[in-house]
Structure formats: C-alpha cells, structure tokens
C-alpha cells in the first residue's frame, strides 16, 4: 500500500489515539509525584497509555521509571531515532473548548497537546507501523521512538534516559519544532547574576523598589522603580526625570514611581522588541540624578547599556550560519543591597561555551557581577550537505510540493540538542501559525495526514543511507 493511502485508512484510528492521549492532562504535577511517577500521575498515565498503544501494534516498548519511554522495531545495529514528548504545558482560561477533550472543528483537532507533541508522536508511531507492516526494515536496521515526559519543564526525562540507556540512535529527527528542517541552533546559556550595590554617602534619590520583566528568555515589557526623595530635592529630581520621555513618572507621598514600558518578544530575536529594563536603568543613569544604586547603574551601563549583542562586554560574535550573539536581561529585582538579574545568552554555532565564559562571563565577574549558571546547551550544527538533511528535505518536498522554504538556522533550542546527529523536522508547516503553548492549540487534520506521510517517506529514505 502506498504511504498516502495507508495514512488515509489509518486516519480515524490515529485521531482516536490522539483523543485518548489528550484526555490524560499530562501537565507536570508536583502534588502527585512518587518513585514511579516522577512528574505526577497524569504524565505517568499518558506515557503508559502511549507505550500500550505501541505494544498493541506489536512493537517493543520500555518504560524508564516514568522519566521516558522508548518504542523499537527491528534489532539491527544501525538505528534511526525519533524523539518527542508526552508532557504538555498547563492551560489558562482562554480556551474556547475543554482543553483536554479533543474537539473537531473546521478540519482541525483542538486540544492541549494536539500539535505539541502528542499528535506528532502518533504520526511517528504510525510511520513505524507502516515500515513494520510493509516489511521495509532490513535486518541491519532498527527504528526507535523515544518519548520524554518532562520536555516542558527541565528535561529531566531525556537526561535520565541518556544516563540509563545502553546506546543512542545513529541519526535522528525530532518532531517537535518546524518544517522544513532546522540544521543549526545557537548555543545557549541561562544564568543569574547578582550585584552587591555599595551605597555612597550622598545621594539624591533612595531606591526603595526595583523590579522588571517576567522571564529570562523574554525581552521585558515592563520595569518599575520606587524612589524616596527629600522635599528639598523634589523639584530638581522631577525636572531631571521629566526630560526622559521613556520614563513615566508618578508622584508618591515620599518621592516618585518610575515606570518604563518596552515591547516584549522572544529573547532569540531581541531586535524585534524593546527592553523596558534597559530603558529604565539607562534613563535613570542618563538623568544625572544620583541614586542610592548609582554604583549598580554605572556598572550596568558599562556592560549592557541598551545593547543586546554583547558589544559593550567586548564579546560581540557573529557567523554566517546563525548570525549574531544575543544576550537578554530578562528580569531584575532588588533584594536589600543585592540586585538580581536573570539572563540568557545565545551564541553562534561557530563559537564555543569556553569562549563565552572567557569573553563574556569573566568580564562580568570583573566588574562585580556574581555569576551562577542555570543551564548550558551546546550549539547544534549539521552541515546542509549532510545526507540526513538532504534526505529529509526530499521527503518534505515530495509530500508538500513546497520548494520555496529551505532548511533553517535558529536562535532557539529544540529537543534535537540531546541526541547525536539529530535535526528538528516538523511538525509545524511554514504557512501555519505558531500555536504551541497557546490557548486553543490545534492541529489540522490535513496537516496530520501530511506529517505522517512525510515521516513514512523520511524513514524509508533514512534506511537507505
Ligand atoms: Zn514540544
């Protein structure tokens, strides 16, 4: 049977399987964690349900203590891999349909996880089933689908799996990002920096509160600061602040509240946004007023200012593949004399972690910022000429007829980082809106068919490599 015909015939059953998986609200739940359920009851049940599906199809399954699972066909040495995840992000009350009940409407399936990543996992499973039923897998090969259960939180799933599993696939594709294909991803470091502010003897404005931003990987859209000013200084401070149109000023009983508004966007494209934290801190510095956190303002201006390319730190980096280094100050908060910043840097694939430490983190420490690393992920880069890239691009083009969009390099991090020789490949088509993590997440039934067919052809081609 041709792949397209097989997908058509399987479609109803695939939708049923997606409905069943979505009905397990597999959101990380700290209140129901135990030894076999490291991410809570619902995540564990969703993982079991998926493995049961595969087992019923006659595939070999393993559950890695609730952290992750895998599904394998064939026993050959050369192994092709796929990696997706069964956990989902939580929902808000902006849903128009019950989020954990799949609703069919206008050719779409609505429900949390339909596109991220339960639908695509089902596509992978049915692609394997096709290969198995049509006896297309040579004895020399095997195919393994790995299912993580903590992708949306802290990757404890795949990290546990990497420690426990006897071997990894030789080459893999990951159905958890975008089509056509992502062959390069910048390196990424999440870090906190703390600054101990030393108050001078004299200052005009005492900073009582300082706060801004919501997350380290988002350009902050708001920041604010409360200051106390002596009555005699009030007029002078007001005049100085009013010169800065970026700052909104509110009078308070003992001083002012300064507010700044920015434009929020994802930290991988900071040029699309405007940092409210930078506007606030630089506005304060440029006002000429002396603040109780002047020491901090001077240092911030020296190392970050209004830039997001590391240039003030002397670590602006660039390559032809992934472009510029970007650094985002995502949140700021003052606690007593300590000013805490959550930040995130994304560096080109041609640069290394060690270079960032040497050229960015060391200079930060030199001026008094205390560095604490939260997460570091190496860049990912598979050459465009690699046969895995060309085979997958062919599979994509054969099914979609789309020759316009080509393979991509991105600043974000996908699940592909965790496996050797892996690229992200779908499930979102270039012409579809990004709905992962949003209210009213859905997958179109037409796309579900196409994705499955692409994965079947992809597996067939990868077997030939
Ligand atoms: Zn995902």
Short mmCIF file of C-alpha atoms and ligand atoms in Angstrom, two decimals:
data_model
loop_
_atom_site.label_atom_id
_atom_site.label_comp_id
_atom_site.label_asym_id
_atom_site.label_seq_id
_atom_site.Cartn_x
_atom_site.Cartn_y
_atom_site.Cartn_z
CA UNK A 1 0.00 0.00 0.00
CA UNK A 2 1.24 3.49 -0.84
CA UNK A 3 2.03 5.72 2.13
CA UNK A 4 -0.72 8.20 1.31
CA UNK A 5 -3.37 5.51 1.08
CA UNK A 6 -2.18 3.93 4.33
CA UNK A 7 -2.39 7.28 6.13
CA UNK A 8 -5.93 7.88 4.82
CA UNK A 9 -7.01 4.46 6.02
CA UNK A 10 -5.36 4.93 9.41
CA UNK A 11 -6.61 8.46 9.96
CA UNK A 12 -9.68 7.67 12.00
CA UNK A 13 -7.71 5.41 14.32
CA UNK A 14 -4.94 8.00 14.63
CA UNK A 15 -7.46 10.64 15.68
CA UNK A 16 -8.90 8.26 18.27
CA UNK A 17 -5.41 7.69 19.66
CA UNK A 18 -4.77 11.43 19.84
CA UNK A 19 -8.11 11.91 21.63
CA UNK A 20 -7.16 9.26 24.15
CA UNK A 21 -3.70 10.77 24.77
CA UNK A 22 -5.04 14.33 25.08
CA UNK A 23 -7.57 13.12 27.68
CA UNK A 24 -4.62 12.45 30.01
CA UNK A 25 -3.93 16.00 31.20
CA UNK A 26 -0.18 15.36 31.33
CA UNK A 27 0.86 18.61 32.97
CA UNK A 28 3.73 18.37 35.47
CA UNK A 29 2.08 17.95 38.87
CA UNK A 30 4.28 18.20 41.91
CA UNK A 31 1.45 17.10 44.24
CA UNK A 32 1.22 13.57 42.82
CA UNK A 33 4.89 12.71 42.42
CA UNK A 34 6.23 9.35 43.62
CA UNK A 35 9.02 6.96 42.67
CA UNK A 36 7.42 5.58 39.52
CA UNK A 37 5.73 8.87 38.68
CA UNK A 38 8.49 11.48 38.81
CA UNK A 39 6.33 14.11 37.10
CA UNK A 40 2.97 13.22 38.66
CA UNK A 41 0.09 10.84 37.96
CA UNK A 42 -1.21 12.28 34.71
CA UNK A 43 2.16 12.42 32.98
CA UNK A 44 2.85 8.81 34.06
CA UNK A 45 -0.53 7.65 32.78
CA UNK A 46 -0.09 9.39 29.44
CA UNK A 47 3.32 7.78 28.99
CA UNK A 48 1.91 4.34 29.85
CA UNK A 49 -1.00 4.88 27.50
CA UNK A 50 1.33 5.71 24.64
CA UNK A 51 3.55 2.69 25.32
CA UNK A 52 0.44 0.47 25.45
CA UNK A 53 -0.61 1.71 22.02
CA UNK A 54 2.77 0.76 20.62
CA UNK A 55 2.77 -2.61 22.33
CA UNK A 56 -0.62 -3.45 20.84
CA UNK A 57 0.84 -2.72 17.43
CA UNK A 58 3.45 -5.37 18.12
CA UNK A 59 6.37 -3.08 18.90
CA UNK A 60 8.87 -3.45 21.74
CA UNK A 61 8.43 -0.89 24.49
CA UNK A 62 10.32 0.11 27.62
CA UNK A 63 9.44 2.49 30.41
CA UNK A 64 12.38 4.21 32.08
CA UNK A 65 10.85 4.66 35.54
CA UNK A 66 8.33 7.16 34.32
CA UNK A 67 11.01 9.58 33.11
CA UNK A 68 10.90 8.49 29.50
CA UNK A 69 9.98 5.55 27.31
CA UNK A 70 11.05 4.05 24.04
CA UNK A 71 9.43 2.06 21.27
CA UNK A 72 11.54 -0.05 18.94
CA UNK A 73 11.08 -2.06 15.77
CA UNK A 74 13.80 -4.32 14.41
CA UNK A 75 17.02 -5.42 16.03
CA UNK A 76 19.60 -4.24 13.52
CA UNK A 77 22.67 -2.37 14.61
CA UNK A 78 22.13 0.74 12.52
CA UNK A 79 19.49 2.67 14.45
CA UNK A 80 17.29 5.52 13.28
CA UNK A 81 15.76 7.58 16.05
CA UNK A 82 12.91 9.97 16.69
CA UNK A 83 12.35 11.94 19.89
CA UNK A 84 9.13 13.57 21.07
CA UNK A 85 7.43 14.28 24.38
CA UNK A 86 4.20 13.30 26.09
CA UNK A 87 4.02 16.09 28.71
CA UNK A 88 2.19 19.32 27.94
CA UNK A 89 2.14 22.86 29.29
CA UNK A 90 -0.67 23.96 31.56
CA UNK A 91 -3.78 25.73 30.32
CA UNK A 92 -5.33 29.10 31.11
CA UNK A 93 -8.99 30.08 30.97
CA UNK A 94 -8.69 31.44 27.43
CA UNK A 95 -9.76 28.09 25.96
CA UNK A 96 -12.98 28.07 23.94
CA UNK A 97 -13.27 24.27 24.15
CA UNK A 98 -12.39 21.90 27.02
CA UNK A 99 -8.59 21.71 26.61
CA UNK A 100 -8.27 18.03 27.49
CA UNK A 101 -11.09 16.85 25.28
CA UNK A 102 -10.35 16.81 21.56
CA UNK A 103 -12.93 18.84 19.64
CA UNK A 104 -13.15 18.55 15.84
CA UNK A 105 -14.00 21.86 14.21
CA UNK A 106 -13.37 23.30 10.72
CA UNK A 107 -10.99 20.49 9.85
CA UNK A 108 -8.92 20.98 13.00
CA UNK A 109 -8.45 18.98 16.17
CA UNK A 110 -8.46 21.31 19.17
CA UNK A 111 -6.91 20.23 22.46
CA UNK A 112 -3.81 20.69 24.60
CA UNK A 113 -1.01 18.63 23.08
CA UNK A 114 -2.64 18.00 19.70
CA UNK A 115 0.32 19.68 18.00
CA UNK A 116 2.87 19.82 20.86
CA UNK A 117 3.62 16.98 20.89
CA UNK A 118 1.06 14.18 21.11
CA UNK A 119 -0.25 14.45 17.55
CA UNK A 120 3.27 14.29 16.07
CA UNK A 121 4.15 11.35 18.37
CA UNK A 122 1.16 9.48 16.96
CA UNK A 123 2.38 10.33 13.43
CA UNK A 124 5.80 8.83 14.25
CA UNK A 125 4.18 5.71 15.68
CA UNK A 126 2.04 5.15 12.60
CA UNK A 127 5.04 5.78 10.36
CA UNK A 128 6.87 3.00 12.20
CA UNK A 129 3.82 0.76 11.90
CA UNK A 130 3.83 1.29 8.14
CA UNK A 131 7.52 0.34 7.89
CA UNK A 132 6.87 -2.74 10.03
CA UNK A 133 3.75 -3.95 8.22
CA UNK A 134 5.29 -3.47 4.81
CA UNK A 135 8.48 -5.22 5.92
CA UNK A 136 10.63 -2.32 4.77
CA UNK A 137 13.17 -2.59 7.56
CA UNK A 138 16.29 -4.53 6.62
CA UNK A 139 17.83 -6.83 9.24
CA UNK A 140 20.75 -4.48 9.57
CA UNK A 141 18.47 -1.69 10.88
CA UNK A 142 16.20 -0.73 13.73
CA UNK A 143 13.98 2.29 14.41
CA UNK A 144 13.46 3.73 17.86
CA UNK A 145 10.99 6.37 19.00
CA UNK A 146 11.99 7.96 22.31
CA UNK A 147 9.29 9.64 24.40
CA UNK A 148 10.26 12.20 27.04
CA UNK A 149 7.94 13.13 29.90
CA UNK A 150 9.50 16.39 31.12
CA UNK A 151 10.34 18.38 28.00
CA UNK A 152 8.23 21.35 29.06
CA UNK A 153 9.90 21.67 32.45
CA UNK A 154 13.52 20.73 32.96
CA UNK A 155 14.46 17.95 30.52
CA UNK A 156 14.89 15.55 33.46
CA UNK A 157 13.28 12.94 31.17
CA UNK A 158 15.88 12.90 28.44
CA UNK A 159 18.74 13.46 30.86
CA UNK A 160 17.65 10.36 32.81
CA UNK A 161 17.23 8.41 29.59
CA UNK A 162 20.70 9.40 28.36
CA UNK A 163 22.19 8.09 31.60
CA UNK A 164 20.27 4.80 31.62
CA UNK A 165 20.05 3.72 28.00
CA UNK A 166 22.65 1.34 26.61
CA UNK A 167 23.04 3.17 23.30
CA UNK A 168 21.59 6.01 21.25
CA UNK A 169 20.32 6.10 17.67
CA UNK A 170 22.93 6.80 15.00
CA UNK A 171 20.86 9.55 13.43
CA UNK A 172 17.51 11.05 14.40
CA UNK A 173 14.83 13.52 13.55
CA UNK A 174 12.77 15.36 16.12
CA UNK A 175 9.06 16.06 15.51
CA UNK A 176 8.80 18.95 17.97
CA UNK A 177 9.54 22.20 16.10
CA UNK A 178 9.15 23.35 12.49
CA UNK A 179 9.24 22.19 8.91
CA UNK A 180 11.08 22.12 6.67
CA UNK A 181 14.07 21.38 8.91
CA UNK A 182 16.38 23.00 11.47
CA UNK A 183 20.05 22.20 10.89
CA UNK A 184 21.67 24.80 13.17
CA UNK A 185 20.75 26.07 16.64
CA UNK A 186 22.74 28.63 18.59
CA UNK A 187 24.43 27.66 21.84
CA UNK A 188 22.52 28.77 24.90
CA UNK A 189 23.35 29.60 28.50
CA UNK A 190 20.77 30.54 31.11
CA UNK A 191 22.38 32.32 34.03
CA UNK A 192 21.72 34.51 37.06
CA UNK A 193 23.95 37.41 38.00
CA UNK A 194 23.82 39.17 41.34
CA UNK A 195 25.32 42.52 42.12
CA UNK A 196 26.09 43.79 45.59
CA UNK A 197 25.37 47.51 45.48
CA UNK A 198 27.54 49.76 47.64
CA UNK A 199 25.67 52.87 48.68
CA UNK A 200 27.53 56.14 48.55
CA UNK A 201 27.35 58.53 51.47
CA UNK A 202 25.39 61.07 49.47
CA UNK A 203 22.57 60.51 47.01
CA UNK A 204 19.50 62.48 45.95
CA UNK A 205 17.13 59.56 45.47
CA UNK A 206 16.89 56.44 47.58
CA UNK A 207 15.75 53.45 45.54
CA UNK A 208 13.17 51.54 47.60
CA UNK A 209 12.00 49.06 44.99
CA UNK A 210 13.30 47.93 41.64
CA UNK A 211 11.60 45.32 39.53
CA UNK A 212 11.13 44.34 35.91
CA UNK A 213 10.45 41.54 33.44
CA UNK A 214 8.79 38.14 33.72
CA UNK A 215 11.16 35.53 32.30
CA UNK A 216 14.80 35.25 31.33
CA UNK A 217 14.01 34.31 27.74
CA UNK A 218 11.59 37.17 27.08
CA UNK A 219 12.55 40.77 26.32
CA UNK A 220 10.92 42.61 29.27
CA UNK A 221 7.87 44.75 28.54
CA UNK A 222 7.73 46.49 31.88
CA UNK A 223 10.02 47.74 34.63
CA UNK A 224 9.48 50.00 37.58
CA UNK A 225 11.33 51.66 40.38
CA UNK A 226 10.17 53.47 43.52
CA UNK A 227 12.33 56.23 44.91
CA UNK A 228 12.22 58.37 48.02
CA UNK A 229 13.39 61.96 47.68
CA UNK A 230 13.84 64.67 50.29
CA UNK A 231 11.35 67.53 49.98
CA UNK A 232 14.13 69.99 49.12
CA UNK A 233 15.30 67.81 46.19
CA UNK A 234 11.85 67.05 44.84
CA UNK A 235 11.61 69.79 42.26
CA UNK A 236 15.09 69.22 40.91
CA UNK A 237 14.57 65.43 40.62
CA UNK A 238 11.20 65.89 38.94
CA UNK A 239 12.70 68.21 36.34
CA UNK A 240 15.56 65.86 35.59
CA UNK A 241 13.24 62.84 35.21
CA UNK A 242 10.76 64.68 33.00
CA UNK A 243 13.42 65.08 30.34
CA UNK A 244 13.15 61.33 29.63
CA UNK A 245 10.12 60.50 27.56
CA UNK A 246 10.86 56.78 28.01
CA UNK A 247 10.02 57.06 31.70
CA UNK A 248 6.56 57.63 33.06
CA UNK A 249 6.59 59.35 36.39
CA UNK A 250 4.06 59.10 39.20
CA UNK A 251 4.23 61.22 42.32
CA UNK A 252 4.14 59.31 45.60
CA UNK A 253 3.98 60.52 49.20
CA UNK A 254 7.73 60.46 49.69
CA UNK A 255 9.01 60.59 46.14
CA UNK A 256 8.26 59.10 42.74
CA UNK A 257 7.49 55.92 40.97
CA UNK A 258 9.27 55.48 37.63
CA UNK A 259 7.72 53.20 35.06
CA UNK A 260 9.04 52.12 31.74
CA UNK A 261 7.27 50.21 29.02
CA UNK A 262 9.01 48.12 26.40
CA UNK A 263 7.98 45.72 23.67
CA UNK A 264 8.18 42.12 24.65
CA UNK A 265 9.35 39.36 22.29
CA UNK A 266 11.29 36.13 22.49
CA UNK A 267 14.92 36.56 23.54
CA UNK A 268 16.14 34.77 20.41
CA UNK A 269 15.16 37.84 18.34
CA UNK A 270 15.77 40.74 20.74
CA UNK A 271 15.91 43.21 17.85
CA UNK A 272 12.15 42.74 17.44
CA UNK A 273 11.48 44.09 20.93
CA UNK A 274 12.50 46.88 23.25
CA UNK A 275 13.75 46.24 26.76
CA UNK A 276 11.87 48.09 29.49
CA UNK A 277 14.66 47.25 31.93
CA UNK A 278 17.30 48.89 29.70
CA UNK A 279 15.09 51.97 29.22
CA UNK A 280 14.56 52.31 32.96
CA UNK A 281 18.15 51.79 34.08
CA UNK A 282 19.73 53.84 31.29
CA UNK A 283 17.14 56.59 31.72
CA UNK A 284 17.99 56.75 35.42
CA UNK A 285 21.71 56.84 34.69
CA UNK A 286 21.37 59.48 31.97
CA UNK A 287 19.13 61.71 34.12
CA UNK A 288 22.13 62.92 36.06
CA UNK A 289 20.35 62.34 39.37
CA UNK A 290 22.42 60.48 41.95
CA UNK A 291 20.65 57.35 43.14
CA UNK A 292 21.36 55.06 46.06
CA UNK A 293 22.06 52.32 43.49
CA UNK A 294 24.36 54.56 41.44
CA UNK A 295 27.18 52.04 41.76
CA UNK A 296 24.97 49.42 40.10
CA UNK A 297 23.61 51.81 37.45
CA UNK A 298 27.15 52.74 36.41
CA UNK A 299 28.20 49.10 36.07
CA UNK A 300 25.02 48.11 34.23
CA UNK A 301 25.56 50.95 31.78
CA UNK A 302 29.16 49.85 31.32
CA UNK A 303 28.41 46.19 30.48
CA UNK A 304 24.89 46.15 28.99
CA UNK A 305 23.52 49.65 28.44
CA UNK A 306 20.89 49.44 25.73
CA UNK A 307 22.70 46.75 23.74
CA UNK A 308 21.80 43.10 23.30
CA UNK A 309 24.76 41.90 21.25
CA UNK A 310 27.46 41.73 23.92
CA UNK A 311 29.38 44.58 22.24
CA UNK A 312 29.93 46.56 25.46
CA UNK A 313 31.41 43.46 27.07
CA UNK A 314 33.67 43.01 24.07
CA UNK A 315 32.09 39.72 23.11
CA UNK A 316 30.06 40.58 20.03
CA UNK A 317 30.23 37.43 17.92
CA UNK A 318 28.83 36.61 14.51
CA UNK A 319 28.89 33.85 11.94
CA UNK A 320 27.31 33.35 8.55
CA UNK A 321 25.26 30.37 9.70
CA UNK A 322 23.46 31.62 12.78
CA UNK A 323 24.18 35.36 12.85
CA UNK A 324 24.87 37.45 15.97
CA UNK A 325 25.31 36.57 19.60
CA UNK A 326 22.35 37.88 21.60
CA UNK A 327 22.08 38.48 25.32
CA UNK A 328 18.88 39.29 27.16
CA UNK A 329 18.42 40.72 30.63
CA UNK A 330 15.02 39.15 31.24
CA UNK A 331 14.24 40.07 34.84
CA UNK A 332 15.58 42.33 37.53
CA UNK A 333 14.74 42.51 41.21
CA UNK A 334 16.28 44.29 44.18
CA UNK A 335 16.57 42.49 47.49
CA UNK A 336 18.16 44.70 50.13
CA UNK A 337 21.56 45.65 48.72
CA UNK A 338 21.57 42.82 46.21
CA UNK A 339 20.30 43.28 42.69
CA UNK A 340 19.36 40.03 40.98
CA UNK A 341 19.22 39.54 37.24
CA UNK A 342 18.03 36.53 35.25
CA UNK A 343 19.63 36.41 31.86
CA UNK A 344 20.12 34.33 28.78
CA UNK A 345 22.78 34.34 26.07
CA UNK A 346 22.58 32.69 22.65
CA UNK A 347 25.81 32.36 20.69
CA UNK A 348 26.65 31.41 17.10
CA UNK A 349 27.39 27.77 16.25
CA UNK A 350 30.96 28.67 15.29
CA UNK A 351 31.71 29.80 18.85
CA UNK A 352 32.04 27.70 21.98
CA UNK A 353 30.92 27.65 25.58
CA UNK A 354 34.52 28.28 26.68
CA UNK A 355 34.69 31.42 24.57
CA UNK A 356 31.55 32.77 26.23
CA UNK A 357 32.99 32.07 29.65
CA UNK A 358 36.23 33.81 28.72
CA UNK A 359 34.90 36.79 26.79
CA UNK A 360 31.57 37.46 28.47
CA UNK A 361 31.28 35.92 31.91
CA UNK A 362 34.80 36.78 33.10
CA UNK A 363 34.40 40.50 32.25
CA UNK A 364 31.03 40.47 34.04
CA UNK A 365 32.63 39.00 37.14
CA UNK A 366 35.46 41.51 36.91
CA UNK A 367 33.08 44.44 37.35
CA UNK A 368 31.34 42.78 40.30
CA UNK A 369 28.55 40.59 38.94
CA UNK A 370 28.31 37.21 40.66
CA UNK A 371 27.65 34.50 38.08
CA UNK A 372 25.53 31.41 38.63
CA UNK A 373 24.88 29.05 35.75
CA UNK A 374 21.40 27.59 35.45
CA UNK A 375 21.57 25.71 32.15
CA UNK A 376 24.05 25.41 29.32
CA UNK A 377 23.26 23.81 25.98
CA UNK A 378 25.89 23.45 23.26
CA UNK A 379 25.14 24.66 19.75
CA UNK A 380 23.78 22.17 17.24
CA UNK A 381 25.06 22.09 13.71
CA UNK A 382 24.65 19.51 10.98
CA UNK A 383 26.03 20.62 7.63
CA UNK A 384 23.46 21.36 4.97
CA UNK A 385 25.26 18.94 2.68
CA UNK A 386 24.86 16.06 5.15
CA UNK A 387 22.77 13.24 3.64
CA UNK A 388 20.40 13.32 6.64
CA UNK A 389 19.49 16.91 5.72
CA UNK A 390 19.07 16.25 2.01
CA UNK A 391 17.04 13.04 2.57
CA UNK A 392 14.63 14.73 4.96
CA UNK A 393 14.29 17.78 2.72
CA UNK A 394 13.43 15.45 -0.17
CA UNK A 395 10.76 13.72 1.91
CA UNK A 396 9.29 17.08 2.86
CA UNK A 397 9.27 18.34 -0.73
CA UNK A 398 7.83 15.16 -2.16
CA UNK A 399 4.77 15.38 0.06
CA UNK A 400 4.19 19.14 0.23
CA UNK A 401 5.47 20.30 -3.16
CA UNK A 402 6.99 23.23 -1.26
CA UNK A 403 10.33 24.08 -2.85
CA UNK A 404 10.36 27.66 -1.63
CA UNK A 405 11.11 27.18 2.04
CA UNK A 406 14.52 25.80 2.86
CA UNK A 407 16.34 24.40 5.87
CA UNK A 408 16.75 26.86 8.75
CA UNK A 409 19.22 28.04 11.36
CA UNK A 410 17.62 29.35 14.58
CA UNK A 411 18.46 31.04 17.87
CA UNK A 412 16.10 28.88 19.89
CA UNK A 413 16.81 25.45 21.33
CA UNK A 414 14.85 22.37 20.32
CA UNK A 415 14.78 18.86 21.68
CA UNK A 416 17.25 17.87 18.93
CA UNK A 417 20.18 19.01 21.08
CA UNK A 418 20.05 15.91 23.19
CA UNK A 419 20.79 13.33 20.52
CA UNK A 420 23.83 12.89 18.31
CA UNK A 421 23.34 13.69 14.62
CA UNK A 422 19.79 14.94 15.09
CA UNK A 423 17.75 17.65 13.39
CA UNK A 424 14.32 19.08 14.11
CA UNK A 425 11.88 18.15 11.39
CA UNK A 426 8.28 19.39 11.75
CA UNK A 427 5.54 19.27 12.78
CA UNK A 428 4.58 22.92 12.13
CA UNK A 429 4.43 23.92 8.46
CA UNK A 430 5.82 27.32 7.41
CA UNK A 431 2.33 28.54 6.48
CA UNK A 432 0.78 27.63 9.85
CA UNK A 433 0.55 29.94 12.91
CA UNK A 434 2.59 29.01 15.99
CA UNK A 435 0.06 27.62 18.48
CA UNK A 436 2.21 25.51 20.77
CA UNK A 437 1.73 26.57 24.41
CA UNK A 438 -1.10 28.92 23.36
CA UNK A 439 -4.77 28.75 24.21
CA UNK A 440 -6.82 26.82 21.65
CA UNK A 441 -3.86 24.80 20.41
CA UNK A 442 -4.86 22.65 17.44
CA UNK A 443 -3.59 20.55 14.57
CA UNK A 444 -5.30 20.46 11.22
CA UNK A 445 -6.39 17.00 10.10
CA UNK A 446 -4.91 17.71 6.71
CA UNK A 447 -1.55 18.52 8.32
CA UNK A 448 -1.72 15.39 10.45
CA UNK A 449 -2.02 13.35 7.25
CA UNK A 450 0.85 15.20 5.59
CA UNK A 451 3.10 14.95 8.64
CA UNK A 452 2.57 11.19 8.86
CA UNK A 453 3.23 10.70 5.18
CA UNK A 454 6.39 12.82 5.38
CA UNK A 455 7.65 10.76 8.33
CA UNK A 456 7.00 7.50 6.48
CA UNK A 457 8.97 8.67 3.45
CA UNK A 458 11.66 10.11 5.73
CA UNK A 459 12.13 6.77 7.48
CA UNK A 460 12.25 4.96 4.15
CA UNK A 461 14.97 7.34 2.94
CA UNK A 462 17.00 7.23 6.17
CA UNK A 463 17.02 3.43 6.00
CA UNK A 464 18.74 3.76 2.60
CA UNK A 465 21.59 5.96 3.92
ZN1 LIG B 1 7.17 20.44 22.35
#
